[in-house]
Amino acid sequence: NAGVTQTPKFQVLKTGQSMTLQCAQDMNHEYMSWYRQDPGMGLRLIHYSVGAGITDQGEVPNGYNVSRSTTEDFPLRLLSAAPSQTSVYFCAAGGRYNSPLHFGNGTRLTVT
Amino acid sequence: AQSVTQLDSQVPVFEEAPVELRCNYSSSVSVYLFWYVQYPNQGLQLLLKYLSGSTLVESINGFEAEFNKSQTSFHLRKPSVHISDTAEYFCAVTYTGTASKLTFGTGTRLQVTL
């Protein structure tokens, strides 16, 4: 069972470059979200989606865009990378309301 | 705003000793509480959850957590830890109607040694 798949696993960008982090799920879950993990800060919610065509901002949305054209995919776009966006990014998928989230294995991004 | 506090950033413990990882949350309404575990270079995995009913919940690998509404706590315990329990543990909370939008604590690194 694939669950939640994130690509790439590692990425190095230069300041100002753009890129898209991919996330795909095969569990037909309505809810998907993006978190970033930084030392000593836990996981912070960037954007989330409660279904295809519906997205909303989380705690730290600045500098990131998302779209949800299908149930399966939820890409995260960095329009102009900054060193402050160096982090580990996790995508998650889950059922509605209070069911547990299933996480991908993360993308480690370094911006120089 | 909802928040979760994990008071201990690191907890060193010897194998076969008991351990408690503390978690407190802020709330004035119903809550749903979770513990997730993260092994090195992996994503988070659900360890256990409290949604309703019995305040004591257990996982399949010997961990348990007790929901204490009066103290707004959801501490994680294990009576005897193993080397393989070495990992980072995250407490998380969500509230009714927030569609699985979790707020995480800052994590506790459990280091088990011989």
PDB file of C-alpha atoms in Angstrom:
ATOM      1  CA  ASN A   1       0.000   0.000   0.000  1.00  0.00           C
ATOM      2  CA  ALA A   2       1.537   3.321  -1.104  1.00  0.00           C
ATOM      3  CA  GLY A   3      -0.537   5.611   1.144  1.00  0.00           C
ATOM      4  CA  VAL A   4       0.900   9.134   0.800  1.00  0.00           C
ATOM      5  CA  THR A   5       3.787   9.597  -1.623  1.00  0.00           C
ATOM      6  CA  GLN A   6       5.971  12.694  -1.672  1.00  0.00           C
ATOM      7  CA  THR A   7       8.526  13.644  -4.311  1.00  0.00           C
ATOM      8  CA  PRO A   8      11.321  14.583  -4.354  1.00  0.00           C
ATOM      9  CA  LYS A   9      12.901  13.343  -1.119  1.00  0.00           C
ATOM     10  CA  PHE A  10      15.645  15.947  -1.217  1.00  0.00           C
ATOM     11  CA  GLN A  11      15.969  19.289  -3.016  1.00  0.00           C
ATOM     12  CA  VAL A  12      18.446  22.151  -3.006  1.00  0.00           C
ATOM     13  CA  LEU A  13      17.345  25.503  -4.389  1.00  0.00           C
ATOM     14  CA  LYS A  14      18.950  28.882  -4.785  1.00  0.00           C
ATOM     15  CA  THR A  15      17.236  31.954  -3.435  1.00  0.00           C
ATOM     16  CA  GLY A  16      14.590  33.151  -5.872  1.00  0.00           C
ATOM     17  CA  GLN A  17      14.085  29.851  -7.652  1.00  0.00           C
ATOM     18  CA  SER A  18      10.673  28.241  -7.831  1.00  0.00           C
ATOM     19  CA  MET A  19       9.666  24.617  -7.485  1.00  0.00           C
ATOM     20  CA  THR A  20       6.747  22.311  -6.784  1.00  0.00           C
ATOM     21  CA  LEU A  21       6.673  19.637  -4.119  1.00  0.00           C
ATOM     22  CA  GLN A  22       4.469  16.779  -5.194  1.00  0.00           C
ATOM     23  CA  CYS A  23       2.067  14.841  -2.984  1.00  0.00           C
ATOM     24  CA  ALA A  24      -0.197  11.994  -4.036  1.00  0.00           C
ATOM     25  CA  GLN A  25      -2.478   9.720  -2.037  1.00  0.00           C
ATOM     26  CA  ASP A  26      -4.210   6.499  -3.047  1.00  0.00           C
ATOM     27  CA  MET A  27      -6.616   6.203  -0.101  1.00  0.00           C
ATOM     28  CA  ASN A  28      -9.390   8.386  -1.548  1.00  0.00           C
ATOM     29  CA  HIS A  29      -9.246  10.671   1.482  1.00  0.00           C
ATOM     30  CA  GLU A  30     -10.991  14.029   1.275  1.00  0.00           C
ATOM     31  CA  TYR A  31      -8.641  15.902   3.528  1.00  0.00           C
ATOM     32  CA  MET A  32      -5.026  16.743   2.620  1.00  0.00           C
ATOM     33  CA  SER A  33      -2.555  19.107   4.187  1.00  0.00           C
ATOM     34  CA  TRP A  34       1.002  20.375   4.089  1.00  0.00           C
ATOM     35  CA  TYR A  35       3.145  20.860   7.182  1.00  0.00           C
ATOM     36  CA  ARG A  36       6.675  22.074   7.661  1.00  0.00           C
ATOM     37  CA  GLN A  37       8.881  20.733  10.432  1.00  0.00           C
ATOM     38  CA  ASP A  38      11.630  22.851  11.949  1.00  0.00           C
ATOM     39  CA  PRO A  39      13.830  22.008  14.958  1.00  0.00           C
ATOM     40  CA  GLY A  40      12.185  22.922  18.244  1.00  0.00           C
ATOM     41  CA  MET A  41       8.986  24.081  16.559  1.00  0.00           C
ATOM     42  CA  GLY A  42       7.118  20.883  15.871  1.00  0.00           C
ATOM     43  CA  LEU A  43       4.947  20.753  12.760  1.00  0.00           C
ATOM     44  CA  ARG A  44       3.202  23.852  11.511  1.00  0.00           C
ATOM     45  CA  LEU A  45       0.320  23.785   9.061  1.00  0.00           C
ATOM     46  CA  ILE A  46       0.964  25.600   5.775  1.00  0.00           C
ATOM     47  CA  HIS A  47      -2.169  24.915   3.680  1.00  0.00           C
ATOM     48  CA  TYR A  48      -4.913  22.358   3.707  1.00  0.00           C
ATOM     49  CA  SER A  49      -7.757  21.119   1.534  1.00  0.00           C
ATOM     50  CA  VAL A  50     -11.073  19.531   2.502  1.00  0.00           C
ATOM     51  CA  GLY A  51     -11.786  18.300  -1.016  1.00  0.00           C
ATOM     52  CA  ALA A  52     -11.070  18.803  -4.705  1.00  0.00           C
ATOM     53  CA  GLY A  53     -11.306  22.473  -5.616  1.00  0.00           C
ATOM     54  CA  ILE A  54     -11.217  23.660  -1.990  1.00  0.00           C
ATOM     55  CA  THR A  55      -8.107  24.953  -0.248  1.00  0.00           C
ATOM     56  CA  ASP A  56      -7.437  27.168   2.737  1.00  0.00           C
ATOM     57  CA  GLN A  57      -4.538  28.687   4.616  1.00  0.00           C
ATOM     58  CA  GLY A  58      -2.990  27.260   7.712  1.00  0.00           C
ATOM     59  CA  GLU A  59      -0.696  28.831  10.288  1.00  0.00           C
ATOM     60  CA  VAL A  60       2.257  29.714   8.000  1.00  0.00           C
ATOM     61  CA  PRO A  61       0.985  30.149   4.408  1.00  0.00           C
ATOM     62  CA  ASN A  62       3.174  33.033   3.213  1.00  0.00           C
ATOM     63  CA  GLY A  63       5.414  32.141   0.284  1.00  0.00           C
ATOM     64  CA  TYR A  64       3.484  28.991  -0.617  1.00  0.00           C
ATOM     65  CA  ASN A  65       0.633  28.228  -3.018  1.00  0.00           C
ATOM     66  CA  VAL A  66      -1.485  25.104  -3.366  1.00  0.00           C
ATOM     67  CA  SER A  67      -4.202  23.754  -5.615  1.00  0.00           C
ATOM     68  CA  ARG A  68      -6.378  20.646  -5.478  1.00  0.00           C
ATOM     69  CA  SER A  69      -7.679  19.720  -8.901  1.00  0.00           C
ATOM     70  CA  THR A  70      -8.131  16.029  -8.047  1.00  0.00           C
ATOM     71  CA  THR A  71      -8.752  14.027  -4.884  1.00  0.00           C
ATOM     72  CA  GLU A  72      -5.389  12.293  -5.283  1.00  0.00           C
ATOM     73  CA  ASP A  73      -2.963  15.182  -5.744  1.00  0.00           C
ATOM     74  CA  PHE A  74      -2.080  18.201  -3.624  1.00  0.00           C
ATOM     75  CA  PRO A  75       1.075  19.958  -4.872  1.00  0.00           C
ATOM     76  CA  LEU A  76       2.828  22.696  -2.893  1.00  0.00           C
ATOM     77  CA  ARG A  77       4.437  25.507  -4.875  1.00  0.00           C
ATOM     78  CA  LEU A  78       7.234  27.774  -3.759  1.00  0.00           C
ATOM     79  CA  LEU A  79       7.108  30.795  -6.073  1.00  0.00           C
ATOM     80  CA  SER A  80      10.383  32.438  -5.018  1.00  0.00           C
ATOM     81  CA  ALA A  81      12.382  30.391  -2.558  1.00  0.00           C
ATOM     82  CA  ALA A  82      13.950  32.049   0.493  1.00  0.00           C
ATOM     83  CA  PRO A  83      16.450  30.653   3.024  1.00  0.00           C
ATOM     84  CA  SER A  84      13.693  30.819   5.669  1.00  0.00           C
ATOM     85  CA  GLN A  85      11.908  28.089   3.730  1.00  0.00           C
ATOM     86  CA  THR A  86      14.686  25.608   4.432  1.00  0.00           C
ATOM     87  CA  SER A  87      12.783  22.866   6.230  1.00  0.00           C
ATOM     88  CA  VAL A  88      11.369  19.368   6.040  1.00  0.00           C
ATOM     89  CA  TYR A  89       7.944  19.332   4.407  1.00  0.00           C
ATOM     90  CA  PHE A  90       5.313  16.706   5.124  1.00  0.00           C
ATOM     91  CA  CYS A  91       2.134  16.025   3.239  1.00  0.00           C
ATOM     92  CA  ALA A  92      -0.729  14.285   5.018  1.00  0.00           C
ATOM     93  CA  ALA A  93      -4.085  12.825   4.053  1.00  0.00           C
ATOM     94  CA  GLY A  94      -7.056  11.788   6.146  1.00  0.00           C
ATOM     95  CA  GLY A  95     -10.766  11.318   6.407  1.00  0.00           C
ATOM     96  CA  ARG A  96     -13.134  14.075   7.398  1.00  0.00           C
ATOM     97  CA  TYR A  97     -13.185  15.724  10.771  1.00  0.00           C
ATOM     98  CA  ASN A  98     -11.301  13.913  13.469  1.00  0.00           C
ATOM     99  CA  SER A  99      -9.899  10.793  11.868  1.00  0.00           C
ATOM    100  CA  PRO A 100      -6.121  10.321  12.011  1.00  0.00           C
ATOM    101  CA  LEU A 101      -3.827  11.675   9.364  1.00  0.00           C
ATOM    102  CA  HIS A 102      -1.521   9.535   7.233  1.00  0.00           C
ATOM    103  CA  PHE A 103       1.820  11.190   6.538  1.00  0.00           C
ATOM    104  CA  GLY A 104       4.267  10.916   3.679  1.00  0.00           C
ATOM    105  CA  ASN A 105       7.986  10.431   4.344  1.00  0.00           C
ATOM    106  CA  GLY A 106       8.815  14.083   3.789  1.00  0.00           C
ATOM    107  CA  THR A 107      10.812  16.312   1.461  1.00  0.00           C
ATOM    108  CA  ARG A 108      13.977  17.872   2.827  1.00  0.00           C
ATOM    109  CA  LEU A 109      14.420  21.278   1.204  1.00  0.00           C
ATOM    110  CA  THR A 110      17.499  23.470   1.474  1.00  0.00           C
ATOM    111  CA  VAL A 111      17.501  27.021   0.114  1.00  0.00           C
ATOM    112  CA  THR A 112      20.910  28.646  -0.235  1.00  0.00           C
TER     113      THR A 112
ATOM    114  CA  ALA B   1      -6.284  29.773  19.496  1.00  0.00           C
ATOM    115  CA  GLN B   2      -5.602  26.155  20.180  1.00  0.00           C
ATOM    116  CA  SER B   3      -2.154  25.215  21.443  1.00  0.00           C
ATOM    117  CA  VAL B   4      -0.284  22.190  22.676  1.00  0.00           C
ATOM    118  CA  THR B   5       2.607  22.224  25.139  1.00  0.00           C
ATOM    119  CA  GLN B   6       5.121  19.442  25.453  1.00  0.00           C
ATOM    120  CA  LEU B   7       7.222  20.435  28.405  1.00  0.00           C
ATOM    121  CA  ASP B   8      10.173  18.133  27.787  1.00  0.00           C
ATOM    122  CA  SER B   9      12.185  18.451  24.607  1.00  0.00           C
ATOM    123  CA  GLN B  10      14.292  15.403  25.456  1.00  0.00           C
ATOM    124  CA  VAL B  11      13.758  12.466  27.790  1.00  0.00           C
ATOM    125  CA  PRO B  12      16.658  10.054  28.352  1.00  0.00           C
ATOM    126  CA  VAL B  13      15.746   6.730  29.928  1.00  0.00           C
ATOM    127  CA  PHE B  14      17.312   3.312  30.431  1.00  0.00           C
ATOM    128  CA  GLU B  15      15.847   0.261  28.765  1.00  0.00           C
ATOM    129  CA  GLU B  16      13.111  -1.465  30.784  1.00  0.00           C
ATOM    130  CA  ALA B  17      12.492   1.673  32.860  1.00  0.00           C
ATOM    131  CA  PRO B  18       9.109   3.424  32.867  1.00  0.00           C
ATOM    132  CA  VAL B  19       8.608   6.682  31.026  1.00  0.00           C
ATOM    133  CA  GLU B  20       6.087   9.515  30.906  1.00  0.00           C
ATOM    134  CA  LEU B  21       5.963  12.133  28.148  1.00  0.00           C
ATOM    135  CA  ARG B  22       3.899  15.130  29.143  1.00  0.00           C
ATOM    136  CA  CYS B  23       1.366  16.965  27.009  1.00  0.00           C
ATOM    137  CA  ASN B  24      -0.963  19.805  27.950  1.00  0.00           C
ATOM    138  CA  TYR B  25      -3.435  21.542  25.677  1.00  0.00           C
ATOM    139  CA  SER B  26      -5.459  24.724  25.772  1.00  0.00           C
ATOM    140  CA  SER B  27      -9.158  24.370  25.318  1.00  0.00           C
ATOM    141  CA  SER B  28     -12.557  25.404  26.517  1.00  0.00           C
ATOM    142  CA  VAL B  29     -14.506  23.063  24.226  1.00  0.00           C
ATOM    143  CA  SER B  30     -14.456  19.425  23.255  1.00  0.00           C
ATOM    144  CA  VAL B  31     -11.132  18.181  22.014  1.00  0.00           C
ATOM    145  CA  TYR B  32      -9.705  15.264  20.098  1.00  0.00           C
ATOM    146  CA  LEU B  33      -6.187  14.270  21.096  1.00  0.00           C
ATOM    147  CA  PHE B  34      -3.481  12.266  19.378  1.00  0.00           C
ATOM    148  CA  TRP B  35       0.028  11.022  19.902  1.00  0.00           C
ATOM    149  CA  TYR B  36       2.168  10.526  16.823  1.00  0.00           C
ATOM    150  CA  VAL B  37       5.632   8.929  16.667  1.00  0.00           C
ATOM    151  CA  GLN B  38       8.382   9.793  14.213  1.00  0.00           C
ATOM    152  CA  TYR B  39      11.310   7.439  13.636  1.00  0.00           C
ATOM    153  CA  PRO B  40      14.466   8.843  12.010  1.00  0.00           C
ATOM    154  CA  ASN B  41      14.032   9.961   8.398  1.00  0.00           C
ATOM    155  CA  GLN B  42      10.389   8.961   8.349  1.00  0.00           C
ATOM    156  CA  GLY B  43       7.015  10.617   8.448  1.00  0.00           C
ATOM    157  CA  LEU B  44       4.736  10.601  11.462  1.00  0.00           C
ATOM    158  CA  GLN B  45       2.712   7.549  12.429  1.00  0.00           C
ATOM    159  CA  LEU B  46      -0.335   7.530  14.654  1.00  0.00           C
ATOM    160  CA  LEU B  47       0.402   5.954  18.034  1.00  0.00           C
ATOM    161  CA  LEU B  48      -2.946   6.415  19.769  1.00  0.00           C
ATOM    162  CA  LYS B  49      -5.924   8.725  19.897  1.00  0.00           C
ATOM    163  CA  TYR B  50      -8.658   9.961  22.190  1.00  0.00           C
ATOM    164  CA  LEU B  51     -11.935  10.878  20.525  1.00  0.00           C
ATOM    165  CA  SER B  52     -14.519  10.079  23.214  1.00  0.00           C
ATOM    166  CA  GLY B  53     -15.467   7.423  25.751  1.00  0.00           C
ATOM    167  CA  SER B  54     -12.886   5.862  28.047  1.00  0.00           C
ATOM    168  CA  THR B  55     -10.273   8.367  29.147  1.00  0.00           C
ATOM    169  CA  LEU B  56      -7.518   5.734  29.065  1.00  0.00           C
ATOM    170  CA  VAL B  57      -6.402   4.734  25.574  1.00  0.00           C
ATOM    171  CA  GLU B  58      -3.787   2.195  24.596  1.00  0.00           C
ATOM    172  CA  SER B  59      -1.594   1.437  21.627  1.00  0.00           C
ATOM    173  CA  ILE B  60      -0.627  -1.974  20.283  1.00  0.00           C
ATOM    174  CA  ASN B  61       3.002  -1.620  21.430  1.00  0.00           C
ATOM    175  CA  GLY B  62       2.407  -0.976  25.124  1.00  0.00           C
ATOM    176  CA  PHE B  63       1.984   2.798  25.280  1.00  0.00           C
ATOM    177  CA  GLU B  64      -1.020   4.330  26.985  1.00  0.00           C
ATOM    178  CA  ALA B  65      -2.331   7.859  27.479  1.00  0.00           C
ATOM    179  CA  GLU B  66      -4.941   9.247  29.810  1.00  0.00           C
ATOM    180  CA  PHE B  67      -7.199  12.154  28.940  1.00  0.00           C
ATOM    181  CA  ASN B  68      -7.581  14.414  31.965  1.00  0.00           C
ATOM    182  CA  LYS B  69     -10.086  17.164  31.244  1.00  0.00           C
ATOM    183  CA  SER B  70      -9.685  18.992  34.545  1.00  0.00           C
ATOM    184  CA  GLN B  71      -5.924  19.268  34.062  1.00  0.00           C
ATOM    185  CA  THR B  72      -6.149  19.631  30.264  1.00  0.00           C
ATOM    186  CA  SER B  73      -3.507  16.941  29.899  1.00  0.00           C
ATOM    187  CA  PHE B  74      -2.903  13.884  27.736  1.00  0.00           C
ATOM    188  CA  HIS B  75       0.323  12.363  29.059  1.00  0.00           C
ATOM    189  CA  LEU B  76       1.864   9.362  27.327  1.00  0.00           C
ATOM    190  CA  ARG B  77       3.229   6.496  29.445  1.00  0.00           C
ATOM    191  CA  LYS B  78       4.916   3.172  29.034  1.00  0.00           C
ATOM    192  CA  PRO B  79       5.779   0.922  32.005  1.00  0.00           C
ATOM    193  CA  SER B  80       8.887  -0.588  30.382  1.00  0.00           C
ATOM    194  CA  VAL B  81      10.614   0.919  27.350  1.00  0.00           C
ATOM    195  CA  HIS B  82      12.684  -0.808  24.718  1.00  0.00           C
ATOM    196  CA  ILE B  83      15.578   0.423  22.609  1.00  0.00           C
ATOM    197  CA  SER B  84      13.265   0.402  19.598  1.00  0.00           C
ATOM    198  CA  ASP B  85      11.068   3.055  21.260  1.00  0.00           C
ATOM    199  CA  THR B  86      13.771   5.644  20.601  1.00  0.00           C
ATOM    200  CA  ALA B  87      12.028   8.250  18.459  1.00  0.00           C
ATOM    201  CA  GLU B  88      10.403  11.664  18.561  1.00  0.00           C
ATOM    202  CA  TYR B  89       6.887  11.831  19.936  1.00  0.00           C
ATOM    203  CA  PHE B  90       4.364  14.523  19.058  1.00  0.00           C
ATOM    204  CA  CYS B  91       1.159  15.367  20.855  1.00  0.00           C
ATOM    205  CA  ALA B  92      -1.561  16.907  18.680  1.00  0.00           C
ATOM    206  CA  VAL B  93      -5.015  18.359  19.199  1.00  0.00           C
ATOM    207  CA  THR B  94      -7.977  19.240  17.069  1.00  0.00           C
ATOM    208  CA  TYR B  95     -11.375  20.589  17.985  1.00  0.00           C
ATOM    209  CA  THR B  96     -14.845  19.723  16.824  1.00  0.00           C
ATOM    210  CA  GLY B  97     -15.475  21.012  13.313  1.00  0.00           C
ATOM    211  CA  THR B  98     -11.875  21.720  12.366  1.00  0.00           C
ATOM    212  CA  ALA B  99     -11.757  18.945   9.797  1.00  0.00           C
ATOM    213  CA  SER B 100      -8.638  17.142  10.976  1.00  0.00           C
ATOM    214  CA  LYS B 101      -6.622  20.359  11.089  1.00  0.00           C
ATOM    215  CA  LEU B 102      -4.175  19.340  13.756  1.00  0.00           C
ATOM    216  CA  THR B 103      -2.102  21.568  16.013  1.00  0.00           C
ATOM    217  CA  PHE B 104       1.100  19.860  17.067  1.00  0.00           C
ATOM    218  CA  GLY B 105       3.317  20.272  20.065  1.00  0.00           C
ATOM    219  CA  THR B 106       7.033  20.857  19.613  1.00  0.00           C
ATOM    220  CA  GLY B 107       7.877  17.207  20.188  1.00  0.00           C
ATOM    221  CA  THR B 108       9.733  15.142  22.786  1.00  0.00           C
ATOM    222  CA  ARG B 109      12.795  13.163  21.839  1.00  0.00           C
ATOM    223  CA  LEU B 110      12.789   9.845  23.717  1.00  0.00           C
ATOM    224  CA  GLN B 111      16.272   8.361  23.924  1.00  0.00           C
ATOM    225  CA  VAL B 112      16.431   4.821  25.299  1.00  0.00           C
ATOM    226  CA  THR B 113      19.837   3.443  26.261  1.00  0.00           C
ATOM    227  CA  LEU B 114      21.133   0.200  27.720  1.00  0.00           C
TER     228      LEU B 114
END
